[in-house]
Short mmCIF file of C-alpha atoms and ligand atoms in Angstrom, two decimals:
data_model
loop_
_atom_site.label_atom_id
_atom_site.label_comp_id
_atom_site.label_asym_id
_atom_site.label_seq_id
_atom_site.Cartn_x
_atom_site.Cartn_y
_atom_site.Cartn_z
CA MET A 7 26.09 -56.87 -82.30
CA ALA A 8 25.11 -59.32 -79.88
CA ARG A 9 23.28 -62.17 -80.94
CA ILE A 10 22.29 -65.76 -79.55
CA LEU A 11 20.11 -68.56 -81.95
CA PRO A 12 16.66 -69.25 -80.03
CA ARG A 13 16.76 -71.79 -78.08
CA ASN A 14 13.41 -74.22 -77.02
CA VAL A 15 13.97 -75.46 -73.76
CA HIS A 16 11.63 -77.85 -71.50
CA LEU A 17 10.82 -76.90 -68.12
CA LYS A 18 10.69 -79.30 -65.15
CA ASN A 19 6.78 -78.14 -64.83
CA GLY A 20 6.15 -79.44 -68.50
CA ARG A 21 5.43 -76.36 -70.28
CA GLU A 22 8.25 -75.00 -73.06
CA VAL A 23 10.19 -71.64 -73.03
CA VAL A 24 12.16 -69.71 -75.80
CA ILE A 25 15.20 -68.08 -75.02
CA ARG A 26 16.14 -65.34 -77.03
CA CYS A 27 17.31 -61.99 -77.58
CA GLY A 28 14.17 -59.05 -76.43
CA GLU A 29 13.98 -57.09 -79.48
CA GLU A 30 12.44 -53.18 -79.89
CA LYS A 31 8.99 -55.18 -80.98
CA ASP A 32 9.39 -56.46 -76.92
CA VAL A 33 9.10 -52.62 -75.01
CA LEU A 34 5.84 -52.79 -73.81
CA ALA A 35 5.83 -56.38 -72.50
CA LEU A 36 8.94 -55.30 -71.11
CA LEU A 37 7.70 -52.25 -69.19
CA ASP A 38 4.98 -54.57 -67.71
CA GLY A 39 7.24 -57.51 -66.58
CA VAL A 40 9.42 -54.89 -65.19
CA LYS A 41 6.24 -53.50 -63.37
CA ASN A 42 5.00 -56.67 -62.34
CA VAL A 43 7.82 -58.30 -60.83
CA LEU A 44 8.63 -54.68 -58.64
CA LEU A 45 4.60 -55.20 -57.32
CA ASP A 46 5.84 -58.53 -56.39
CA GLY A 47 8.70 -57.60 -54.62
CA GLU A 48 10.15 -60.63 -54.20
CA GLY A 49 14.60 -60.12 -54.24
CA MET A 50 14.06 -56.43 -55.52
CA LEU A 51 15.34 -53.57 -54.59
CA LEU A 52 13.52 -50.93 -56.24
CA GLU A 53 10.04 -50.20 -55.06
CA ALA A 54 7.02 -50.31 -57.62
CA ASP A 55 6.17 -46.60 -57.30
CA GLU A 56 10.40 -45.86 -57.94
CA PHE A 57 10.22 -47.52 -61.33
CA SER A 58 9.08 -44.37 -63.78
CA LYS A 59 10.71 -45.12 -67.19
CA THR A 60 9.06 -44.15 -70.11
CA GLU A 61 8.34 -46.40 -73.73
CA ALA A 62 10.61 -44.22 -75.52
CA GLU A 63 13.65 -44.88 -72.19
CA GLU A 64 13.16 -48.69 -72.18
CA ARG A 65 13.08 -48.70 -76.56
CA GLY A 66 16.67 -46.86 -76.21
CA TRP A 67 17.56 -49.19 -73.69
CA ILE A 68 17.06 -52.05 -75.57
CA LYS A 69 18.78 -50.42 -79.00
CA SER A 70 21.75 -49.38 -76.96
CA LEU A 71 21.98 -52.93 -75.45
CA ASN A 72 21.39 -54.83 -78.69
CA GLU A 73 24.20 -52.13 -80.31
CA ASN A 74 26.73 -53.53 -78.07
CA PRO A 75 28.37 -56.36 -79.29
CA GLN A 76 29.62 -57.12 -75.48
CA GLU A 77 26.21 -56.55 -74.18
CA LEU A 78 23.18 -58.71 -74.31
CA LEU A 79 19.35 -58.71 -73.38
CA LEU A 80 17.50 -62.00 -73.41
CA VAL A 81 14.13 -63.20 -72.84
CA ALA A 82 12.07 -66.17 -71.98
CA GLU A 83 8.73 -66.61 -74.16
CA ALA A 84 6.57 -68.71 -73.55
CA GLU A 85 2.38 -68.73 -74.95
CA ASP A 86 3.06 -66.05 -76.77
CA LYS A 87 4.35 -63.99 -73.16
CA ILE A 88 7.51 -62.71 -71.38
CA VAL A 89 8.24 -64.38 -68.98
CA GLY A 90 11.46 -63.76 -68.08
CA THR A 91 14.46 -61.15 -68.62
CA LEU A 92 18.47 -61.10 -68.18
CA ASP A 93 20.17 -58.03 -69.23
CA PHE A 94 24.38 -58.14 -69.33
CA HIS A 95 26.21 -54.63 -69.05
CA ILE A 96 29.95 -54.85 -69.65
CA ALA A 97 31.89 -52.20 -67.11
CA LYS A 98 32.78 -48.95 -69.34
CA ARG A 99 35.86 -47.98 -67.93
CA ARG A 100 38.69 -49.85 -70.00
CA ARG A 101 40.06 -51.40 -66.64
CA LEU A 102 37.19 -53.03 -65.57
CA SER A 103 35.91 -53.87 -69.43
CA HIS A 104 37.33 -57.05 -69.06
CA SER A 105 33.68 -58.11 -66.25
CA GLY A 106 30.35 -56.79 -66.56
CA SER A 107 27.03 -57.50 -64.77
CA LEU A 108 23.68 -59.18 -64.70
CA GLY A 109 20.40 -58.48 -64.01
CA MET A 110 17.34 -61.06 -63.95
CA SER A 111 13.76 -61.18 -63.30
CA VAL A 112 11.20 -64.40 -63.71
CA GLN A 113 7.97 -63.67 -63.50
CA PRO A 114 6.21 -64.35 -60.18
CA GLY A 115 3.80 -67.90 -61.78
CA TRP A 116 6.77 -68.87 -63.63
CA ARG A 117 9.73 -69.16 -60.72
CA ASN A 118 10.86 -72.11 -59.92
CA CYS A 119 10.57 -74.39 -62.96
CA GLY A 120 13.63 -74.08 -64.64
CA VAL A 121 13.13 -70.68 -66.70
CA GLY A 122 16.27 -68.69 -64.84
CA ASN A 123 18.26 -71.98 -65.34
CA ALA A 124 18.04 -71.41 -69.14
CA LEU A 125 18.59 -67.72 -68.96
CA LEU A 126 21.89 -67.85 -67.54
CA GLU A 127 22.57 -70.99 -69.41
CA SER A 128 22.60 -69.05 -72.43
CA LEU A 129 23.96 -65.74 -71.04
CA LEU A 130 27.25 -67.69 -70.24
CA GLN A 131 27.59 -70.00 -73.28
CA TRP A 132 27.27 -66.88 -74.90
CA ALA A 133 29.83 -64.92 -72.93
CA ARG A 134 32.47 -67.85 -73.64
CA SER A 135 32.53 -66.63 -76.71
CA VAL A 136 32.95 -63.29 -76.46
CA PRO A 137 36.70 -62.90 -76.18
CA GLU A 138 36.35 -59.17 -74.14
CA ILE A 139 34.54 -60.83 -71.70
CA GLU A 140 36.30 -62.35 -68.68
CA LYS A 141 33.89 -62.41 -65.28
CA ILE A 142 30.16 -61.92 -64.42
CA ASN A 143 29.67 -60.04 -61.23
CA LEU A 144 25.63 -59.58 -59.60
CA ASN A 145 24.73 -58.80 -56.81
CA VAL A 146 21.90 -60.28 -55.22
CA ARG A 147 19.87 -59.77 -51.58
CA ALA A 148 21.28 -62.03 -48.96
CA ASP A 149 17.24 -63.50 -48.37
CA ASN A 150 17.12 -64.34 -52.01
CA ASP A 151 17.91 -67.82 -51.84
CA ARG A 152 16.17 -69.25 -54.80
CA GLY A 153 18.68 -66.35 -56.61
CA ILE A 154 21.72 -67.66 -54.65
CA ALA A 155 21.16 -71.47 -54.81
CA LEU A 156 20.81 -70.46 -59.11
CA TYR A 157 23.77 -68.34 -59.22
CA LYS A 158 26.37 -70.79 -56.71
CA LYS A 159 24.48 -73.79 -59.76
CA HIS A 160 26.64 -71.73 -62.59
CA GLY A 161 29.60 -71.36 -60.33
CA PHE A 162 29.21 -67.96 -58.68
CA VAL A 163 31.11 -67.52 -55.67
CA GLN A 164 30.49 -64.56 -53.23
CA THR A 165 33.13 -62.03 -53.15
CA GLY A 166 31.63 -59.63 -50.73
CA CYS A 167 28.74 -59.04 -48.25
CA ALA A 168 27.73 -55.31 -47.82
CA LYS A 169 25.97 -55.74 -44.07
CA ASP A 170 22.78 -54.33 -44.05
CA ALA A 171 22.44 -53.04 -47.54
CA VAL A 172 19.15 -53.21 -47.81
CA LYS A 173 16.21 -51.84 -45.10
CA LEU A 174 12.97 -53.30 -45.38
CA GLY A 175 11.20 -51.64 -42.65
CA GLN A 176 12.39 -49.56 -39.65
CA PHE A 177 13.79 -52.05 -37.85
CA ASN A 178 14.12 -54.85 -40.87
CA PHE A 179 17.65 -54.76 -42.74
CA VAL A 180 19.09 -57.53 -44.89
CA ASP A 181 22.74 -57.96 -46.15
CA GLU A 182 23.16 -57.47 -50.19
CA LEU A 183 26.04 -59.98 -51.52
CA SER A 184 27.90 -59.55 -54.31
CA MET A 185 28.69 -62.88 -56.32
CA GLU A 186 31.51 -63.34 -59.59
CA VAL A 187 32.47 -66.11 -61.94
CA PHE A 188 35.23 -66.59 -64.45
CA VAL A 189 33.78 -67.59 -67.90
CA ARG A 190 37.52 -68.17 -69.23
CA SER A 191 38.41 -70.84 -66.63
C1 COA B 211 15.84 -65.13 -58.96
C2 COA B 211 15.12 -65.78 -59.99
C3 COA B 211 15.67 -65.46 -60.92
C4 COA B 211 15.35 -67.21 -60.38
O1 COA B 211 14.62 -67.71 -61.46
P1 COA B 211 13.89 -69.07 -61.37
O2 COA B 211 13.46 -69.04 -62.76
O3 COA B 211 13.04 -69.09 -60.14
O4 COA B 211 14.96 -70.14 -61.12
P2 COA B 211 15.09 -71.77 -61.54
O5 COA B 211 13.83 -72.51 -61.13
O6 COA B 211 15.78 -71.94 -62.85
O7 COA B 211 16.20 -72.15 -60.54
C5 COA B 211 15.81 -72.09 -59.07
C6 COA B 211 16.97 -73.02 -57.98
O8 COA B 211 16.65 -72.29 -56.61
C7 COA B 211 16.39 -73.87 -56.11
N1 COA B 211 15.79 -73.31 -55.15
C8 COA B 211 14.56 -72.60 -54.71
N2 COA B 211 13.94 -72.48 -53.63
C9 COA B 211 15.02 -72.86 -53.37
C10 COA B 211 15.32 -72.18 -51.87
N3 COA B 211 14.65 -71.62 -50.96
N4 COA B 211 16.51 -72.50 -50.88
C11 COA B 211 17.40 -73.09 -51.91
N5 COA B 211 17.68 -73.26 -53.16
C12 COA B 211 16.35 -73.31 -53.98
C13 COA B 211 15.52 -74.38 -56.72
O9 COA B 211 15.51 -76.27 -56.53
C14 COA B 211 16.11 -74.62 -58.48
O10 COA B 211 17.48 -75.10 -58.33
P3 COA B 211 17.77 -77.04 -59.19
O11 COA B 211 17.46 -75.88 -60.58
O12 COA B 211 19.13 -77.38 -59.37
O13 COA B 211 16.63 -77.60 -58.64
C15 COA B 211 13.42 -65.65 -60.29
O14 COA B 211 12.81 -66.73 -59.08
C16 COA B 211 12.94 -64.33 -59.84
O15 COA B 211 12.94 -63.57 -60.90
N6 COA B 211 13.33 -63.87 -58.82
C17 COA B 211 12.61 -62.49 -58.29
C18 COA B 211 13.44 -61.26 -59.09
C19 COA B 211 15.04 -61.70 -58.44
O16 COA B 211 15.23 -62.16 -57.08
N7 COA B 211 15.93 -61.24 -59.63
C20 COA B 211 16.95 -61.83 -59.29
C21 COA B 211 17.74 -60.51 -58.36
S1 COA B 211 19.53 -60.77 -57.84
#
């Protein structure tokens, strides 16, 4: 079972978050958080009305992440609310299983003050302690300047660009970038 010790982090705006593992007790807060982030829409691929996960499905997702020692679900908790999440999934095929991918989001009112930074720091620290994990991948919209800045700060480099991968309107396309960082070097 993948675990990290909870860690308190002081943010740029003077507030404080705790970075800890997400647990089944967080299921409703996590579901509400996803819906909120999708309604806001920034940086997202999925549209809000496409999200249909049930409480039981979300609970199963949390459980399976927590049961796998090479996967991790992190939450940033502040003022009794979950204000950010990060999930890391290891690739399932043996020849790819030295790498995994991450997804993350921070609630709209909490962005740009270091929550994402704190989540990513905890992931990378944990990943460096798991011998099987050598590389972390992610995909990010090319218009997500804040996300790209955060990933580069933590050593991610761009490895590819899917031209016009995201269609936002009839004539509005955005590229999707792939990025990766090696955690063993
Ligand atoms: C992307 C996201 C996860 C980042 O988390 P965050 O808590 O807002 O990020 P942080 O505050 O920790 O760090 C953001 C960094 O980007 C920088 N930044 C912000 N806006 C920027 C811009 N327009 N251009 C360049 N850099 C920018 C900040 O200065 C900060 O860097 P610093 O710590 O060196 O000053 C968060 O904003 C979010 O959830 N966005 C919407 C959903 C999303 O995009 N998810 C990721 C999908 S890949």
